[in-house]
PDB file of C-alpha atoms in Angstrom:
ATOM      1  CA  UNK B   1     -70.964  60.283 -86.499  1.00  0.00           C
ATOM      2  CA  UNK B   2     -67.941  62.067 -85.201  1.00  0.00           C
ATOM      3  CA  UNK B   3     -64.555  60.990 -84.034  1.00  0.00           C
ATOM      4  CA  UNK B   4     -63.950  64.158 -82.029  1.00  0.00           C
ATOM      5  CA  UNK B   5     -61.946  63.317 -78.880  1.00  0.00           C
ATOM      6  CA  UNK B   6     -64.092  65.784 -76.993  1.00  0.00           C
ATOM      7  CA  UNK B   7     -67.189  63.520 -77.242  1.00  0.00           C
ATOM      8  CA  UNK B   8     -67.268  61.626 -73.990  1.00  0.00           C
ATOM      9  CA  UNK B   9     -63.737  62.929 -73.280  1.00  0.00           C
ATOM     10  CA  UNK B  10     -61.784  63.225 -70.135  1.00  0.00           C
ATOM     11  CA  UNK B  11     -61.591  67.077 -70.272  1.00  0.00           C
ATOM     12  CA  UNK B  12     -65.331  67.266 -69.480  1.00  0.00           C
ATOM     13  CA  UNK B  13     -64.803  66.252 -65.819  1.00  0.00           C
ATOM     14  CA  UNK B  14     -62.367  69.135 -65.113  1.00  0.00           C
ATOM     15  CA  UNK B  15     -63.976  71.656 -67.415  1.00  0.00           C
ATOM     16  CA  UNK B  16     -67.355  71.350 -65.560  1.00  0.00           C
ATOM     17  CA  UNK B  17     -66.156  70.199 -62.135  1.00  0.00           C
ATOM     18  CA  UNK B  18     -67.812  66.829 -62.425  1.00  0.00           C
ATOM     19  CA  UNK B  19     -66.803  63.922 -60.260  1.00  0.00           C
ATOM     20  CA  UNK B  20     -65.754  60.774 -62.148  1.00  0.00           C
ATOM     21  CA  UNK B  21     -68.022  57.732 -61.524  1.00  0.00           C
ATOM     22  CA  UNK B  22     -65.240  55.830 -59.809  1.00  0.00           C
ATOM     23  CA  UNK B  23     -64.640  58.662 -57.405  1.00  0.00           C
ATOM     24  CA  UNK B  24     -68.267  59.134 -56.297  1.00  0.00           C
ATOM     25  CA  UNK B  25     -69.027  58.513 -52.595  1.00  0.00           C
ATOM     26  CA  UNK B  26     -72.217  58.147 -50.644  1.00  0.00           C
ATOM     27  CA  UNK B  27     -71.785  61.833 -49.666  1.00  0.00           C
ATOM     28  CA  UNK B  28     -72.354  62.675 -53.361  1.00  0.00           C
ATOM     29  CA  UNK B  29     -75.680  60.932 -53.637  1.00  0.00           C
ATOM     30  CA  UNK B  30     -78.346  63.668 -54.228  1.00  0.00           C
ATOM     31  CA  UNK B  31     -81.340  64.052 -51.995  1.00  0.00           C
ATOM     32  CA  UNK B  32     -84.302  62.019 -52.991  1.00  0.00           C
ATOM     33  CA  UNK B  33     -88.079  62.569 -52.830  1.00  0.00           C
ATOM     34  CA  UNK B  34     -88.611  59.023 -51.586  1.00  0.00           C
ATOM     35  CA  UNK B  35     -86.882  55.905 -50.392  1.00  0.00           C
ATOM     36  CA  UNK B  36     -87.335  54.128 -53.776  1.00  0.00           C
ATOM     37  CA  UNK B  37     -85.327  56.787 -55.583  1.00  0.00           C
ATOM     38  CA  UNK B  38     -82.617  56.761 -52.842  1.00  0.00           C
ATOM     39  CA  UNK B  39     -82.430  52.949 -53.139  1.00  0.00           C
ATOM     40  CA  UNK B  40     -81.850  53.194 -56.911  1.00  0.00           C
ATOM     41  CA  UNK B  41     -79.315  56.019 -56.427  1.00  0.00           C
ATOM     42  CA  UNK B  42     -77.386  53.875 -53.917  1.00  0.00           C
ATOM     43  CA  UNK B  43     -77.408  50.926 -56.419  1.00  0.00           C
ATOM     44  CA  UNK B  44     -76.007  53.270 -59.066  1.00  0.00           C
ATOM     45  CA  UNK B  45     -73.304  54.312 -56.647  1.00  0.00           C
ATOM     46  CA  UNK B  46     -72.442  50.703 -55.829  1.00  0.00           C
ATOM     47  CA  UNK B  47     -72.191  49.867 -59.579  1.00  0.00           C
ATOM     48  CA  UNK B  48     -70.502  53.144 -60.524  1.00  0.00           C
ATOM     49  CA  UNK B  49     -73.322  53.624 -63.078  1.00  0.00           C
ATOM     50  CA  UNK B  50     -73.834  57.384 -62.906  1.00  0.00           C
ATOM     51  CA  UNK B  51     -74.285  58.144 -66.652  1.00  0.00           C
ATOM     52  CA  UNK B  52     -77.718  59.635 -67.511  1.00  0.00           C
ATOM     53  CA  UNK B  53     -79.407  61.564 -70.281  1.00  0.00           C
ATOM     54  CA  UNK B  54     -81.944  64.238 -71.025  1.00  0.00           C
ATOM     55  CA  UNK B  55     -84.502  62.821 -73.433  1.00  0.00           C
ATOM     56  CA  UNK B  56     -85.308  65.328 -76.200  1.00  0.00           C
ATOM     57  CA  UNK B  57     -88.321  64.393 -78.218  1.00  0.00           C
ATOM     58  CA  UNK B  58     -89.831  65.994 -81.313  1.00  0.00           C
ATOM     59  CA  UNK B  59     -91.043  65.486 -84.811  1.00  0.00           C
ATOM     60  CA  UNK B  60     -88.653  63.927 -87.318  1.00  0.00           C
ATOM     61  CA  UNK B  61     -88.048  67.405 -88.781  1.00  0.00           C
ATOM     62  CA  UNK B  62     -87.136  68.942 -85.432  1.00  0.00           C
ATOM     63  CA  UNK B  63     -84.869  66.138 -84.451  1.00  0.00           C
ATOM     64  CA  UNK B  64     -83.142  66.315 -87.910  1.00  0.00           C
ATOM     65  CA  UNK B  65     -82.621  70.104 -87.233  1.00  0.00           C
ATOM     66  CA  UNK B  66     -81.327  69.574 -83.719  1.00  0.00           C
ATOM     67  CA  UNK B  67     -78.980  66.608 -84.455  1.00  0.00           C
ATOM     68  CA  UNK B  68     -76.120  68.411 -86.263  1.00  0.00           C
ATOM     69  CA  UNK B  69     -76.138  71.239 -83.715  1.00  0.00           C
ATOM     70  CA  UNK B  70     -75.956  68.884 -80.767  1.00  0.00           C
ATOM     71  CA  UNK B  71     -73.168  66.840 -82.408  1.00  0.00           C
ATOM     72  CA  UNK B  72     -71.302  70.107 -82.843  1.00  0.00           C
ATOM     73  CA  UNK B  73     -71.968  70.968 -79.182  1.00  0.00           C
ATOM     74  CA  UNK B  74     -70.477  67.571 -78.193  1.00  0.00           C
ATOM     75  CA  UNK B  75     -67.506  68.116 -80.471  1.00  0.00           C
ATOM     76  CA  UNK B  76     -66.904  71.459 -78.851  1.00  0.00           C
ATOM     77  CA  UNK B  77     -67.108  69.898 -75.391  1.00  0.00           C
ATOM     78  CA  UNK B  78     -70.248  71.802 -74.400  1.00  0.00           C
ATOM     79  CA  UNK B  79     -72.170  68.645 -73.768  1.00  0.00           C
ATOM     80  CA  UNK B  80     -70.662  65.225 -72.924  1.00  0.00           C
ATOM     81  CA  UNK B  81     -72.310  63.131 -75.678  1.00  0.00           C
ATOM     82  CA  UNK B  82     -75.501  62.839 -77.789  1.00  0.00           C
ATOM     83  CA  UNK B  83     -77.227  59.944 -79.475  1.00  0.00           C
ATOM     84  CA  UNK B  84     -80.074  59.855 -82.006  1.00  0.00           C
ATOM     85  CA  UNK B  85     -82.800  57.237 -82.174  1.00  0.00           C
ATOM     86  CA  UNK B  86     -82.620  55.616 -85.554  1.00  0.00           C
ATOM     87  CA  UNK B  87     -85.703  55.016 -87.711  1.00  0.00           C
ATOM     88  CA  UNK B  88     -85.391  51.281 -86.868  1.00  0.00           C
ATOM     89  CA  UNK B  89     -85.104  51.908 -83.146  1.00  0.00           C
ATOM     90  CA  UNK B  90     -87.986  54.314 -83.246  1.00  0.00           C
ATOM     91  CA  UNK B  91     -90.237  51.638 -84.852  1.00  0.00           C
ATOM     92  CA  UNK B  92     -89.084  49.116 -82.224  1.00  0.00           C
ATOM     93  CA  UNK B  93     -89.801  51.417 -79.274  1.00  0.00           C
ATOM     94  CA  UNK B  94     -93.456  52.290 -79.638  1.00  0.00           C
ATOM     95  CA  UNK B  95     -93.556  53.924 -76.217  1.00  0.00           C
ATOM     96  CA  UNK B  96     -92.247  57.147 -77.827  1.00  0.00           C
ATOM     97  CA  UNK B  97     -94.787  59.370 -79.567  1.00  0.00           C
ATOM     98  CA  UNK B  98     -91.993  61.378 -81.087  1.00  0.00           C
ATOM     99  CA  UNK B  99     -88.475  60.899 -82.314  1.00  0.00           C
ATOM    100  CA  UNK B 100     -85.736  61.002 -79.646  1.00  0.00           C
ATOM    101  CA  UNK B 101     -82.309  62.420 -79.034  1.00  0.00           C
ATOM    102  CA  UNK B 102     -80.521  61.575 -75.827  1.00  0.00           C
ATOM    103  CA  UNK B 103     -78.089  64.140 -74.451  1.00  0.00           C
ATOM    104  CA  UNK B 104     -75.718  62.528 -71.914  1.00  0.00           C
ATOM    105  CA  UNK B 105     -74.021  63.597 -68.764  1.00  0.00           C
ATOM    106  CA  UNK B 106     -71.437  61.388 -67.138  1.00  0.00           C
ATOM    107  CA  UNK B 107     -72.669  61.750 -63.536  1.00  0.00           C
ATOM    108  CA  UNK B 108     -76.342  62.368 -62.710  1.00  0.00           C
ATOM    109  CA  UNK B 109     -75.346  62.927 -59.069  1.00  0.00           C
ATOM    110  CA  UNK B 110     -73.793  66.220 -60.227  1.00  0.00           C
ATOM    111  CA  UNK B 111     -77.017  68.144 -60.447  1.00  0.00           C
ATOM    112  CA  UNK B 112     -75.168  71.397 -61.318  1.00  0.00           C
ATOM    113  CA  UNK B 113     -73.988  69.807 -64.534  1.00  0.00           C
ATOM    114  CA  UNK B 114     -77.307  68.104 -65.301  1.00  0.00           C
ATOM    115  CA  UNK B 115     -78.917  71.479 -64.901  1.00  0.00           C
ATOM    116  CA  UNK B 116     -76.203  73.223 -66.964  1.00  0.00           C
ATOM    117  CA  UNK B 117     -76.925  70.847 -69.885  1.00  0.00           C
ATOM    118  CA  UNK B 118     -80.652  71.405 -69.528  1.00  0.00           C
ATOM    119  CA  UNK B 119     -80.131  75.159 -69.546  1.00  0.00           C
ATOM    120  CA  UNK B 120     -78.011  74.770 -72.687  1.00  0.00           C
ATOM    121  CA  UNK B 121     -80.763  72.872 -74.446  1.00  0.00           C
ATOM    122  CA  UNK B 122     -83.344  75.486 -73.422  1.00  0.00           C
ATOM    123  CA  UNK B 123     -81.304  78.673 -74.105  1.00  0.00           C
ATOM    124  CA  UNK B 124     -79.045  77.638 -77.035  1.00  0.00           C
ATOM    125  CA  UNK B 125     -81.193  75.019 -78.836  1.00  0.00           C
ATOM    126  CA  UNK B 126     -84.734  76.242 -78.065  1.00  0.00           C
ATOM    127  CA  UNK B 127     -85.884  73.037 -76.492  1.00  0.00           C
ATOM    128  CA  UNK B 128     -88.979  74.292 -74.687  1.00  0.00           C
ATOM    129  CA  UNK B 129     -91.053  71.151 -73.877  1.00  0.00           C
ATOM    130  CA  UNK B 130     -90.910  69.226 -70.660  1.00  0.00           C
ATOM    131  CA  UNK B 131     -87.792  67.135 -70.454  1.00  0.00           C
ATOM    132  CA  UNK B 132     -87.184  63.898 -68.638  1.00  0.00           C
ATOM    133  CA  UNK B 133     -83.721  63.040 -67.335  1.00  0.00           C
ATOM    134  CA  UNK B 134     -83.224  59.246 -67.158  1.00  0.00           C
ATOM    135  CA  UNK B 135     -80.147  57.665 -65.512  1.00  0.00           C
ATOM    136  CA  UNK B 136     -78.766  54.671 -67.348  1.00  0.00           C
ATOM    137  CA  UNK B 137     -79.476  52.557 -64.236  1.00  0.00           C
ATOM    138  CA  UNK B 138     -83.192  53.211 -64.816  1.00  0.00           C
ATOM    139  CA  UNK B 139     -82.826  51.921 -68.351  1.00  0.00           C
ATOM    140  CA  UNK B 140     -80.874  48.857 -67.142  1.00  0.00           C
ATOM    141  CA  UNK B 141     -83.604  48.057 -64.607  1.00  0.00           C
ATOM    142  CA  UNK B 142     -86.374  48.335 -67.230  1.00  0.00           C
ATOM    143  CA  UNK B 143     -87.939  51.416 -65.735  1.00  0.00           C
ATOM    144  CA  UNK B 144     -90.386  52.819 -68.311  1.00  0.00           C
ATOM    145  CA  UNK B 145     -93.701  54.508 -68.016  1.00  0.00           C
ATOM    146  CA  UNK B 146     -95.585  51.207 -67.639  1.00  0.00           C
ATOM    147  CA  UNK B 147     -93.215  49.884 -64.954  1.00  0.00           C
ATOM    148  CA  UNK B 148     -92.274  53.012 -62.950  1.00  0.00           C
ATOM    149  CA  UNK B 149     -94.877  52.392 -60.322  1.00  0.00           C
ATOM    150  CA  UNK B 150     -93.554  48.881 -59.699  1.00  0.00           C
ATOM    151  CA  UNK B 151     -90.232  50.526 -58.713  1.00  0.00           C
ATOM    152  CA  UNK B 152     -91.979  53.033 -56.422  1.00  0.00           C
ATOM    153  CA  UNK B 153     -91.636  55.897 -58.870  1.00  0.00           C
ATOM    154  CA  UNK B 154     -94.210  58.300 -60.255  1.00  0.00           C
ATOM    155  CA  UNK B 155     -92.288  58.793 -63.554  1.00  0.00           C
ATOM    156  CA  UNK B 156     -89.614  56.873 -65.348  1.00  0.00           C
ATOM    157  CA  UNK B 157     -87.093  59.641 -64.777  1.00  0.00           C
ATOM    158  CA  UNK B 158     -84.823  61.021 -61.973  1.00  0.00           C
ATOM    159  CA  UNK B 159     -85.445  64.602 -62.897  1.00  0.00           C
ATOM    160  CA  UNK B 160     -88.328  66.283 -64.797  1.00  0.00           C
ATOM    161  CA  UNK B 161     -88.143  69.812 -65.931  1.00  0.00           C
TER     162      UNK B 161
END
């Protein structure tokens, strides 16, 4: 835990040129590979629900190694926020084969920031495996691997890299 004011802080928007959710317009909606993605993006716009996260998976040991460095990154304002899956949560969410850290960005429409955070994970934290970026609206709608197709999606993520 940390009580750093930088975690989820206001400075992030100006530091990284990120539009605040309440200021996003239809012109900010990113291009989409299909109409289903566009529909969900427009719903996120309507609800001002633009928060999303890179899902970093790994063994318990790797997640324990990454956790303090990512908390320090959030405290320094390099990333917006990070959350760890607890042991209880891990047991309750059997869809994950590994343990999970979620590294948040405040506006998934701002692809430059989403990419900046991914590059940070890759270059500074040596996260080399494929990453899924899942907007919170996907979570709210119940989009997971088993339901993605029902929503017209091939994967339960907005970006895969």
